[in-house]
Coordinates of C-alpha atoms and ligand atoms in Angstrom, one line a residue:
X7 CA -17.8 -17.6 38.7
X8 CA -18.2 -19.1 35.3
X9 CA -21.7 -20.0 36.0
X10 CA -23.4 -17.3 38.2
X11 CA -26.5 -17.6 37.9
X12 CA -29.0 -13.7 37.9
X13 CA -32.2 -13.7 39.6
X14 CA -34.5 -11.0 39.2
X15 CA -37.3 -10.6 41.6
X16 CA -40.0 -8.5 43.1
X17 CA -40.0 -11.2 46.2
X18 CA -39.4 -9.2 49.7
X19 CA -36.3 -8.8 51.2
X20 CA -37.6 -10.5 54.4
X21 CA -37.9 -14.0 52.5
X22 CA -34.9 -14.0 50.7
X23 CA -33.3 -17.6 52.3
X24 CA -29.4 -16.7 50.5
X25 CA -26.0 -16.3 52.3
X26 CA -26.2 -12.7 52.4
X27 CA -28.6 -9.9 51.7
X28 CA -27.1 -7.0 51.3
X29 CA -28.6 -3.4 51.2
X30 CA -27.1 -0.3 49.9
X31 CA -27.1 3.0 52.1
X32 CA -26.3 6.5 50.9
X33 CA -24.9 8.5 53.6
X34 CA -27.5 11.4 55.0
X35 CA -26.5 15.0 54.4
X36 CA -27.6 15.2 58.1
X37 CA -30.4 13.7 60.2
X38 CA -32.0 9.8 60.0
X39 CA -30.8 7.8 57.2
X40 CA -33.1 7.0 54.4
X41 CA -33.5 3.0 54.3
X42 CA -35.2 -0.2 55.0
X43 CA -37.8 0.6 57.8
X44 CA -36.9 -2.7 59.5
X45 CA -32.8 -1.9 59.5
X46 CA -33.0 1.7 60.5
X47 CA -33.0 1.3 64.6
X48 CA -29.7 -0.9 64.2
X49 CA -28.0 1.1 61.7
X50 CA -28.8 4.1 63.6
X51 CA -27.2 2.4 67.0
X52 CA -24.0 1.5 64.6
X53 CA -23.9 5.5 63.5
X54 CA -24.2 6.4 67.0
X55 CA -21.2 4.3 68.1
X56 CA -19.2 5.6 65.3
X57 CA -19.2 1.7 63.9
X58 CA -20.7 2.3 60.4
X59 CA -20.3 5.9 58.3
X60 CA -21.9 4.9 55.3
X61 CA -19.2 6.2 53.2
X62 CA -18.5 4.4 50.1
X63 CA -17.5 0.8 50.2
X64 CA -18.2 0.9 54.5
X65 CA -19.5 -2.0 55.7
X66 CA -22.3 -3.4 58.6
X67 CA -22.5 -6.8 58.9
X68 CA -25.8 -8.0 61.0
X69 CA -27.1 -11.1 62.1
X70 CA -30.8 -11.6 61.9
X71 CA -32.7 -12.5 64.9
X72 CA -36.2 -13.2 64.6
X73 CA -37.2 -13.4 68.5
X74 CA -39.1 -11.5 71.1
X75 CA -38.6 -7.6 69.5
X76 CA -36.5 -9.1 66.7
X77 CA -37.8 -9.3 62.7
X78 CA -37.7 -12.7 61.3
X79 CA -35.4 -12.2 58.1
X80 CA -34.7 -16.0 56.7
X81 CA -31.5 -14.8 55.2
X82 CA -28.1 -16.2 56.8
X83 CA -26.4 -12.6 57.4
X84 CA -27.4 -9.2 56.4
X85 CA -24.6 -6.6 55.3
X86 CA -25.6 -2.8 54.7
X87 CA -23.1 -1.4 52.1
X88 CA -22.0 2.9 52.1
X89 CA -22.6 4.9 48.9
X90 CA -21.1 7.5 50.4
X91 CA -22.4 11.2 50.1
X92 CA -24.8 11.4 46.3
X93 CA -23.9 14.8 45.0
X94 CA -27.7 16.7 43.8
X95 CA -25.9 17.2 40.5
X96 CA -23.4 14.1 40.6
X97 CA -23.1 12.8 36.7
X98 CA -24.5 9.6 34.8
X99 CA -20.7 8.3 34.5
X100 CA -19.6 8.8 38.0
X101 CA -23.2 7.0 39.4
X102 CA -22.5 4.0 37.5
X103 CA -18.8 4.0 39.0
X104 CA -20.5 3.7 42.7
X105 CA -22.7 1.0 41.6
X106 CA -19.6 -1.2 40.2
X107 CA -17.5 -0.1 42.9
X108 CA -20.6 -1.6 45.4
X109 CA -20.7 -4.3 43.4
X110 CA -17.6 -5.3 43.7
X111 CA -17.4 -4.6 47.7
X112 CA -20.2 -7.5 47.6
X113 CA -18.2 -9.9 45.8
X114 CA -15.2 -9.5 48.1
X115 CA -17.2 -9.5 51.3
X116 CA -18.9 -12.8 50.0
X117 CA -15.8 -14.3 49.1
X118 CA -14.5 -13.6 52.9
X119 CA -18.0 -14.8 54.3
X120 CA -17.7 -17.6 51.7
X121 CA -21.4 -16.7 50.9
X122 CA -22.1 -18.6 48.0
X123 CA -25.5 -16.6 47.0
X124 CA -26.4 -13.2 47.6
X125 CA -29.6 -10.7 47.2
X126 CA -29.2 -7.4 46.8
X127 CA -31.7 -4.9 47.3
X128 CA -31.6 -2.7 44.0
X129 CA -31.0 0.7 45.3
X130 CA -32.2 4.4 44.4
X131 CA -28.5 5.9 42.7
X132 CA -29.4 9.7 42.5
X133 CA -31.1 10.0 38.7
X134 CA -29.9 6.8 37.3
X135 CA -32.4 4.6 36.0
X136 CA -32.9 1.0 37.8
X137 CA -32.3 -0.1 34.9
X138 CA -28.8 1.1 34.5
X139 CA -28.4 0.8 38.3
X140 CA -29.0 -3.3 37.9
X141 CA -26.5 -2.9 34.5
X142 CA -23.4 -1.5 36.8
X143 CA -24.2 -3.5 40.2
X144 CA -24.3 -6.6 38.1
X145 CA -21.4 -5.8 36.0
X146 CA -19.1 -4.6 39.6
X147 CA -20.4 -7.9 41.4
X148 CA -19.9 -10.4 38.6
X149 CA -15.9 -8.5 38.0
X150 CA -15.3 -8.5 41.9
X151 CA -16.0 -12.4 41.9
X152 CA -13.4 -13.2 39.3
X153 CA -10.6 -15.1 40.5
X154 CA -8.2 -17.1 38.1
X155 CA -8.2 -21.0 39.5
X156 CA -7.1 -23.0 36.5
X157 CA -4.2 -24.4 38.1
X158 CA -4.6 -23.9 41.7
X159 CA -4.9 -28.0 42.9
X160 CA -7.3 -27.8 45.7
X161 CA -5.8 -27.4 49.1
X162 CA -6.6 -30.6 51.3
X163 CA -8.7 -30.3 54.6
X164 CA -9.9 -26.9 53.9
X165 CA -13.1 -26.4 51.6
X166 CA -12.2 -23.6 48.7
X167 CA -14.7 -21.1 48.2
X168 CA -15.3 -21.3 44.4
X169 CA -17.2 -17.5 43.9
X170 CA -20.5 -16.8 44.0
X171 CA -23.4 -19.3 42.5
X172 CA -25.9 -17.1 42.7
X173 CA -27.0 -13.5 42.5
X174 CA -30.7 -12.1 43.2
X175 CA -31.5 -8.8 42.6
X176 CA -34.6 -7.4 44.7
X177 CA -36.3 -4.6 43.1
X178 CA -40.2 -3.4 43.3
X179 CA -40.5 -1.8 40.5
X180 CA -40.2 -2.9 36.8
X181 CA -38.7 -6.3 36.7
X182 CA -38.4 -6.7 33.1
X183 CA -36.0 -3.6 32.9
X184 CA -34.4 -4.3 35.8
X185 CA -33.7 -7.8 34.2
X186 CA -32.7 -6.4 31.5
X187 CA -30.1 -4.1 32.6
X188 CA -28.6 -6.9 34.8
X189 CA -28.1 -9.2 31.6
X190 CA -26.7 -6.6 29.7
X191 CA -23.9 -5.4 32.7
X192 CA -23.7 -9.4 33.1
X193 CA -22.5 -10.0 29.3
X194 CA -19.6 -7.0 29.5
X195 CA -18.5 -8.3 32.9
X196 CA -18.5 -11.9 31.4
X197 CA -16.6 -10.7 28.2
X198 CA -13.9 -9.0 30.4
X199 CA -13.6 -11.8 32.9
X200 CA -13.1 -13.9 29.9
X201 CA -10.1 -11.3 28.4
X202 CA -8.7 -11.7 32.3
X203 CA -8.7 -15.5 31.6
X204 CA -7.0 -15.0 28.6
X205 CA -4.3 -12.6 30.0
X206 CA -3.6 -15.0 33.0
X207 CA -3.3 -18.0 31.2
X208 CA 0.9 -17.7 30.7
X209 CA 2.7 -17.8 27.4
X210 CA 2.9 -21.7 27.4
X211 CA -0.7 -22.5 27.2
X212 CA -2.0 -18.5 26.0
X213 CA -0.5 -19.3 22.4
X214 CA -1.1 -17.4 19.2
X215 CA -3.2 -20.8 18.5
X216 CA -5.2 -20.3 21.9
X217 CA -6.4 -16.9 20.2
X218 CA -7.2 -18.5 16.5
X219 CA -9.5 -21.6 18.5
X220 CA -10.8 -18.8 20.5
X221 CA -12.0 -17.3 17.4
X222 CA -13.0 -19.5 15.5
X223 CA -15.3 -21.1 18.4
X224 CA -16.6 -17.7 18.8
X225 CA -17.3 -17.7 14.8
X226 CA -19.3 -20.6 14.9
X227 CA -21.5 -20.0 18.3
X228 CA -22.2 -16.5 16.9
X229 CA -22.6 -16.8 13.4
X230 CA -19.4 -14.7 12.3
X231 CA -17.1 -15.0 9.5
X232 CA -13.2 -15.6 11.2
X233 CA -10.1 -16.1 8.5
X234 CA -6.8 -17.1 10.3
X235 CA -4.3 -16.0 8.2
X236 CA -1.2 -18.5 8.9
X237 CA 2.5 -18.5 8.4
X238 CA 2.4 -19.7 4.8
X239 CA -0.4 -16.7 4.1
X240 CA 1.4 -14.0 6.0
X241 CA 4.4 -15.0 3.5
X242 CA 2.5 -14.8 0.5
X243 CA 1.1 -11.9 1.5
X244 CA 4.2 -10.2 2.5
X245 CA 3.8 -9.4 6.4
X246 CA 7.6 -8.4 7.0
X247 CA 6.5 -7.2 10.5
X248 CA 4.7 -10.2 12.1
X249 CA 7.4 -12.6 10.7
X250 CA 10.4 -10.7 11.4
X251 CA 9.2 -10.8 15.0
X252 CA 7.6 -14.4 15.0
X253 CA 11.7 -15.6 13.5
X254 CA 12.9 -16.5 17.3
X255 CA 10.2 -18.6 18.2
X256 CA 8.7 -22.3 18.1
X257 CA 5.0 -21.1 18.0
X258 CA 3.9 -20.6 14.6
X259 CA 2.1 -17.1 14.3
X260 CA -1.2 -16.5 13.7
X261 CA -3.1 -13.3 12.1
X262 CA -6.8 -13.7 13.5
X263 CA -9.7 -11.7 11.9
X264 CA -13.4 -12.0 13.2
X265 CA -15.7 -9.9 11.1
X266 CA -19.6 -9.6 12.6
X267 CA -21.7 -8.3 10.1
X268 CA -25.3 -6.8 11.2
X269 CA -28.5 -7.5 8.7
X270 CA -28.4 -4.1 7.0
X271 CA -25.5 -2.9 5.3
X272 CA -23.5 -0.6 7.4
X273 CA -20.5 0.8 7.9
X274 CA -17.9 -1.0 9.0
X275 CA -15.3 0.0 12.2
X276 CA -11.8 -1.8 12.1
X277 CA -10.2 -3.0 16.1
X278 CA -6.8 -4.4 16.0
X279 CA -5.3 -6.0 19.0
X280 CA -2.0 -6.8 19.6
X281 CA -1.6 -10.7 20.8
X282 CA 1.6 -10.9 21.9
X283 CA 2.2 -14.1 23.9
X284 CA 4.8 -13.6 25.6
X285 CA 7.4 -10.6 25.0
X286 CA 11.2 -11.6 26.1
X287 CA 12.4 -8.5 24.3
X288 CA 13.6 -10.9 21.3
X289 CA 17.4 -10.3 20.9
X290 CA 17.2 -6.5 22.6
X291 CA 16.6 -9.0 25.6
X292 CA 14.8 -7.3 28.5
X293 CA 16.3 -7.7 32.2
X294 CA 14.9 -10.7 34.2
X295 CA 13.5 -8.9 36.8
X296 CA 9.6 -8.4 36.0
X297 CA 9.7 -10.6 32.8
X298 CA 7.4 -12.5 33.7
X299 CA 4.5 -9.8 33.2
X300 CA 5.0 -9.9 29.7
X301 CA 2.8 -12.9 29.4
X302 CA 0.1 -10.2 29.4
X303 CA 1.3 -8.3 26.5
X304 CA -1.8 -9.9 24.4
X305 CA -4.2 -7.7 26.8
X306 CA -5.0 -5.7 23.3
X307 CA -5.9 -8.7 21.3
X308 CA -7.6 -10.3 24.6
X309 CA -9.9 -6.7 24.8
X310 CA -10.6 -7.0 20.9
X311 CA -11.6 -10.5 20.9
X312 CA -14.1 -10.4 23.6
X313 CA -15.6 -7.3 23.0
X314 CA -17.0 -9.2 19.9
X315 CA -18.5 -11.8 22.0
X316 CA -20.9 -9.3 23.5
X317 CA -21.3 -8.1 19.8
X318 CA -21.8 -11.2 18.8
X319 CA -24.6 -11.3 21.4
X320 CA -26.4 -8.4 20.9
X321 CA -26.5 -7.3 17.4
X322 CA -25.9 -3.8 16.7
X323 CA -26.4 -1.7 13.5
X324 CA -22.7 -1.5 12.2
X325 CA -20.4 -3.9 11.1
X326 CA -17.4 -4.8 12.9
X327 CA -14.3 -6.4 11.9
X328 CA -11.1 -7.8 14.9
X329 CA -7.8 -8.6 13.9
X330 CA -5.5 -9.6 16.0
X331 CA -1.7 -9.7 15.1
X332 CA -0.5 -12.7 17.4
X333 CA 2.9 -14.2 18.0
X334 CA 5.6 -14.6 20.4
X335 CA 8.6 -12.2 20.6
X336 CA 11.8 -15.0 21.3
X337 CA 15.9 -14.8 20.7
X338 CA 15.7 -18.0 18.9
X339 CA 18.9 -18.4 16.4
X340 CA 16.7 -17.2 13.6
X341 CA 15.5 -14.7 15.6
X342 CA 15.0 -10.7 13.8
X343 CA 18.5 -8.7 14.9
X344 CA 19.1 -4.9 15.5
X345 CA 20.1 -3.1 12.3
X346 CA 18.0 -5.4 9.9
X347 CA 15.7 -3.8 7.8
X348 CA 12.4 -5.4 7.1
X349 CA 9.2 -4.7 4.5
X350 CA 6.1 -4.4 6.4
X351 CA 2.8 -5.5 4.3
X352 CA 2.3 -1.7 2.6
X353 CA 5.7 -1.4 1.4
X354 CA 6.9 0.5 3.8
X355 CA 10.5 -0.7 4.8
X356 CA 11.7 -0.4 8.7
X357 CA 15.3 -0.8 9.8
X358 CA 14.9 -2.8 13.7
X359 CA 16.7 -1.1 15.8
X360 CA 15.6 -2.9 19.1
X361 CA 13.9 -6.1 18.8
X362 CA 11.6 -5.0 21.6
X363 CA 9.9 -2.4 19.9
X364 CA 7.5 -5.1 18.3
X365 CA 4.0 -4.7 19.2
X366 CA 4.4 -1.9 16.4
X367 CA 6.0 -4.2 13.6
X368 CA 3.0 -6.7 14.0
X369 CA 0.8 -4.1 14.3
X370 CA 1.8 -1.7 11.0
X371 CA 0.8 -5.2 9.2
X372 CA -2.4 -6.0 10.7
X373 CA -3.5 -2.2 10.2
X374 CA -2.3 -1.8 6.5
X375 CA -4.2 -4.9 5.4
X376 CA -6.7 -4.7 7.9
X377 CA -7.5 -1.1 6.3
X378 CA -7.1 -2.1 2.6
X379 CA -9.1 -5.2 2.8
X380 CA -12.2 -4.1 4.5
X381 CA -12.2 -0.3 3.6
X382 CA -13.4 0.6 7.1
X383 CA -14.9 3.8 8.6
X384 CA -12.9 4.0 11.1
X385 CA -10.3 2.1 13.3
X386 CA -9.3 1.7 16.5
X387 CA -6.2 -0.7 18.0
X388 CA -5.1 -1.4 21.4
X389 CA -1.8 -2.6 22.6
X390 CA 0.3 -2.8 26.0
X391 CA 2.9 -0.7 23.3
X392 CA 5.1 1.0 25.7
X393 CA 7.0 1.4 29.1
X394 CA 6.7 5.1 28.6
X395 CA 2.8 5.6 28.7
X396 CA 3.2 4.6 33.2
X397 CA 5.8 7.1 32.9
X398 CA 3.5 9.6 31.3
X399 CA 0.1 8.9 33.0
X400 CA 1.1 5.7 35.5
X401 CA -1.7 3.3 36.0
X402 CA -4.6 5.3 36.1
X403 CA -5.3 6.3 32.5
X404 CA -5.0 4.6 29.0
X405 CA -3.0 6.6 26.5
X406 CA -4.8 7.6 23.5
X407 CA -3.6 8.9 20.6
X408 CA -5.3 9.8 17.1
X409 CA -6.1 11.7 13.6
X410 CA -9.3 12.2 14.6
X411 CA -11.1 14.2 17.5
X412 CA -14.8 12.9 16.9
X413 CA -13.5 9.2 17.2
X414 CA -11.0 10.1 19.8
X415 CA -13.7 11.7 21.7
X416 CA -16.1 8.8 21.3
X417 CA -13.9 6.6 22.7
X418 CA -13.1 8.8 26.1
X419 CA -16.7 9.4 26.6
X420 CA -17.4 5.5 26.1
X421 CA -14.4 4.9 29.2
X422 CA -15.5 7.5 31.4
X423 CA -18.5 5.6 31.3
X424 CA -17.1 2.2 31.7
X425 CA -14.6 3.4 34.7
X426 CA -11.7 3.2 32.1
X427 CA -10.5 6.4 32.0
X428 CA -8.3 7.4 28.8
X429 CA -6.0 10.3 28.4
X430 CA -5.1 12.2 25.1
X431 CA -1.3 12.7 24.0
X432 CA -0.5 14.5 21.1
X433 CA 1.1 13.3 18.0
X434 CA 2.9 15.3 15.2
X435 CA 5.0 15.6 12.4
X436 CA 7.9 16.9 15.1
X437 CA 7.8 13.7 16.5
X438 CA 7.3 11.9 13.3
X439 CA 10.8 12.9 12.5
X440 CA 12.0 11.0 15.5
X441 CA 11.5 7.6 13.4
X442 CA 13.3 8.9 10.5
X443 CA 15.6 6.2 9.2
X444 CA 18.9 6.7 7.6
X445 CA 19.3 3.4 5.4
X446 CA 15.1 2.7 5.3
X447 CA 11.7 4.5 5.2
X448 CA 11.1 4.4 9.2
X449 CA 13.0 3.0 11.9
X450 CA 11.2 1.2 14.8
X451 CA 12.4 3.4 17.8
X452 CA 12.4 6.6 18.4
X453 CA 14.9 7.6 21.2
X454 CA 14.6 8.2 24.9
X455 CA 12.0 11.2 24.7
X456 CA 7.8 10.8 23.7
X457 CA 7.9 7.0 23.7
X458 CA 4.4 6.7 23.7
X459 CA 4.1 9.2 20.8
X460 CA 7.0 8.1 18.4
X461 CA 5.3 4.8 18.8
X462 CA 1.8 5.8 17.5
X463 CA 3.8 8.1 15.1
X464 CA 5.1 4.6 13.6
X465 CA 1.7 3.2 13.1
X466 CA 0.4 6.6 12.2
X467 CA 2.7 5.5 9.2
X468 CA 0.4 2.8 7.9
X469 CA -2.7 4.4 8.2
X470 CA -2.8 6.7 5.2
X471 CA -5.9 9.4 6.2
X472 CA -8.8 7.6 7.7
X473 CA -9.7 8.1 11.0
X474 CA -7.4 6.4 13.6
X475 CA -7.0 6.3 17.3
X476 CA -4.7 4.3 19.1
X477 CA -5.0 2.9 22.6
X478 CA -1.9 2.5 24.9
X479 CA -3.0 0.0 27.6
X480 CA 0.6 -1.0 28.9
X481 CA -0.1 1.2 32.4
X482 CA -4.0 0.0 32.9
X483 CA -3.8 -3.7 31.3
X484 CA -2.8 -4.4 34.6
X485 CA -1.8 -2.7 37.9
X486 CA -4.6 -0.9 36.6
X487 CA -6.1 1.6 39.7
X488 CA -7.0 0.0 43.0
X489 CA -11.0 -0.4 42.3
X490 CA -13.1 -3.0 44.4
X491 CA -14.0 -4.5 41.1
X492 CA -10.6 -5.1 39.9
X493 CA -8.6 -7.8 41.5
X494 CA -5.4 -8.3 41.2
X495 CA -3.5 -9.6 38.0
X496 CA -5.3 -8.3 34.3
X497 CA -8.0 -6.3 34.3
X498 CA -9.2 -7.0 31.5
X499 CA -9.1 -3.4 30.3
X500 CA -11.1 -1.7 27.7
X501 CA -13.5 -4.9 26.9
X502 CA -16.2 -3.0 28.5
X503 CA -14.6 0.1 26.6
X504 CA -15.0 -1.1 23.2
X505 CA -18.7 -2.9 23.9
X506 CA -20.1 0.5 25.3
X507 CA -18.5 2.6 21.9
X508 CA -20.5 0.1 19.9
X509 CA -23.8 0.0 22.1
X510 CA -24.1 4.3 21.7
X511 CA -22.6 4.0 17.9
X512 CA -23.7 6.3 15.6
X513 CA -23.3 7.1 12.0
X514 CA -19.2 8.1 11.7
X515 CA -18.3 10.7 11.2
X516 CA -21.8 12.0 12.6
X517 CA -23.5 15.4 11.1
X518 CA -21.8 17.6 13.0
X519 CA -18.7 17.4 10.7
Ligands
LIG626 N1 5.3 -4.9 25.6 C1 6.3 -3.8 25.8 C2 5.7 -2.6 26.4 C3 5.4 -2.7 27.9 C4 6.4 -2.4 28.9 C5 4.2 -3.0 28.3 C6 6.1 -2.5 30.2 C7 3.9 -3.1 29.7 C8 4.8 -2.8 30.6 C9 6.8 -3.4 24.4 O1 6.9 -4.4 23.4 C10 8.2 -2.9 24.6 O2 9.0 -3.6 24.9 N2 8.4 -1.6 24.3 C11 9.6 -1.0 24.5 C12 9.9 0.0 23.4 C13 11.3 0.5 23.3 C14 12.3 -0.6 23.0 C15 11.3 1.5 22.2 C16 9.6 -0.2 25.8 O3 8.6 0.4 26.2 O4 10.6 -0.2 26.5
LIG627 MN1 8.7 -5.4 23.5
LIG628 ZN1 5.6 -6.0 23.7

């Protein structure tokens, strides 16, 4: 929840007084398992009988009894959690992975328990530091525990279990670390829960206005510079691409940009996110069935905008700037219709050939002034763009696309390492034909084949030559992979992405080039 409050101690597991307390178990190669002195007789007996394995995510659940031959724990229930087997060699990315993925088996076992607090006992994760061990367990229990109430009314006679209150971390050795990591897993997971929020919240309350007060409350608690650039602007300015698309709707559009500046002058990396309310298909209607998922086609502006709350919070060396296109995509009678052709912002003119292929229209305007305006080292977008990325990598990897292979690269090392896998397509002037227009410069489809591609082929269009990479997140925004951490609904993907690129940034393009 909301307001989970993180404890860090070096009290003993014995005295902990919460709900649960909960210790972790890596499964032995053979012979006794390594753990908690006390703990060892019963979880032996529970091997024995074939009740517990210790694989990953297996659960013991023990009630203390502090009688004759007993041992006096004060908590309410104890639960030992598997790790499964720790490969010798197993790697930094896929260690952090079992510590969310434990972490988030504890939030769903409290929510079944309806265990309000919990103590964990920090466990040894092969070579990971306890520092980074705190970061991931934090960030998989504070992701498990999200659930989106806003408008469930509370069911009569039965008491709702409203997540968890409290969360101690038990650990002997260097509490300030340990804190440390904890608070820093805790402001990703927070950031994402928050882009979740977003994503759930449907297209009659998620506006493009939700995402310009967002902002600019963000602006003011973080001490960032926002612009919303409104209707009236986007005219004078001579955004062909977000109006076309905003012409079948009531809700005015809105072009947000945050920039976070650090003290010394740096350079400056460019995220645009595509903030679509709510995508009906326009007059290229899409069928009813599933519609109603299109609510979450602002997942890329959601991901942009709270990454910069945890940038906001913690201050790197290198200036970063979010836009985020955002508008509704509606038939209204005014509403953008196959065959017209529109100027984006650059100049660039694009004959519609299905009002559904949007996210690009708003997006070619928000890069093209985005790049001109704030002359950036780099940029990076990420949309729910198209159908065709599940048919190319289903739900289990972002699409990502780019000019660049040390920025493209960055970004797949910084989502291995968040448990947000991305996937490289390819892009090239072969399928740049595809958009060839016959009566304009570009046309906004490009037939049945490379969906994915044709569409970053488009926006390849408004980038001129600095580095680029674009992120498909229509098969991961949600549906995303089964994880213990993920609940159902948005995940909101690629938050913790984007914050963990910034945290390792380093001069772009590095040496090497
Ligand atoms: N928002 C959709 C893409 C999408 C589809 C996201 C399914 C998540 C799940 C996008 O605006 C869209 O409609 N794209 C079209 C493009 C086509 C008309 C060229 C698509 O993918 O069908
Ligand atoms: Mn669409
Ligand atoms: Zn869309």
């Amino acid at each position: 929840m909301e307001t989970t409050k993180l404890t860090i101690t070096a009290k003993k597991s014995i005295d902990c007084r919460e709900d649960l307390l909960v210790f972790c178990f890596e499964q032995p190669e053979k012979g006794l398992p390594a753990c908690d002195e006390l703990l060892q007789p019963l979880i032996v007996k529970a091997i024995e009988l074939g009740d517990f394995t210790g694989k990953m995510n297996d659960i013991l659940l023990l009630y203390p009894y502090g009688g004759a031959g007993g041992v006096a724990f004060a908590a309410k229930r104890i639960m030992i959690v598997g790790m499964g087997k720790l490969a010798v060699d197993a790697d930094s990315d896929s260690l952090r992975e079992i510590c969310r993925s434990v972490g988030g088996t504890i939030a769903r076992q409290c929510e079944k328990l309806k265990a309000a607090t919990v103590a964990v006992s920090l466990p040894v994760v092969g070579s990971l530091p306890p520092e980074t061990v705190a970061e991931c367990l934090t960030e998989g229990v504070l992701l498990g525990d999200y659930r989106f109430r806003k408008y469930k009314t509370e069911e009569k006679n039965e008491k709702p279990y409203l997540g968890l209150k409290k969360v101690v971390l038990l650990t002997q050795g260097a509490v300030a670390q340990v804190r440390r990591g904890s608070e820093r897993g805790a402001r990703a997971a927070k950031a994402a829960n928050a882009a979740r929020d977003m994503a759930n919240r449907p297209g009659n309350d998620w506006t493009p206005t939700r995402f310009a007060e967002y902002a600019c409350a963000l602006a003011e608690e973080m001490a960032m510079k926002v612009t919303i650039l409104e209707k009236a602007d986007m005219e004078r300015l001579g955004m062909g691409g977000i109006l076309a698309v905003n012409r079948g709707s009531a809700e005015p559009p809105k072009m947000v940009i945050l920039e976070y500046r650090p003290e010394k002058p740096a350079e400056t990396v460019l995220l645009v996110g595509k903030g679509l309310t709510f995508d009906s298909g326009g007059v290229s209607l899409k069928p009813a069935a599933g519609m109603e998922d299109m609510k979450y086609d602002m997942c890329g502006g959601a991901a942009v905008l709270t990454a910069m709350r945890v940038i906001g919070q913690e201050r790197p060396g290198v200036g970063v700037v979010a836009i985020v296109p955002a508008t509704e995509n509606m038939g209204g009678s005014a509403a953008v219709k196959p065959g017209d052709i529109i100027v984006h912002y650059s100049g660039i003119t694009s004959e519609i050939v299905n009002t559904d292929a949007e996210g690009r229209m708003i997006l070619a305007d928000a890069l093209a002034y985005g790049i001109e305006k704030y002359s950036p080292c780099c940029v990076i977008d990420l949309a729910t763009l198209t159908g065709a990325v599940i048919v190319a990598l289903g739900h289990h990897h972002t699409g990502i696309l780019g000019n660049n292979d040390e920025l493209v690269e960055r970004l797949i090392d910084a989502g291995r390492m968040s448990g947000e896998p991305l996937w490289r397509l390819p892009l090239g002037p072969d399928y740049s034909k595809q958009i060839e227009s016959e009566v304009a410069d570009i046309k906004n489809t490009g037939g049945k084949s490379a969906g994915t591609i044709t569409a970053a082929a488009y926006l390849q269009k408004f980038i001129k030559e600095i580095p680029w990479a674009h992120l498909d997140i229509a098969g991961t925004a949600w549906e995303f992979t089964e994880k213990s951490y993920i609940p159902k609904g948005p995940a909101g993907i690629c938050t913790r992405t984007l914050v963990n690129l910034v945290r390792k940034w380093q001069k772009f393009p590095s040496d090497r080039n």
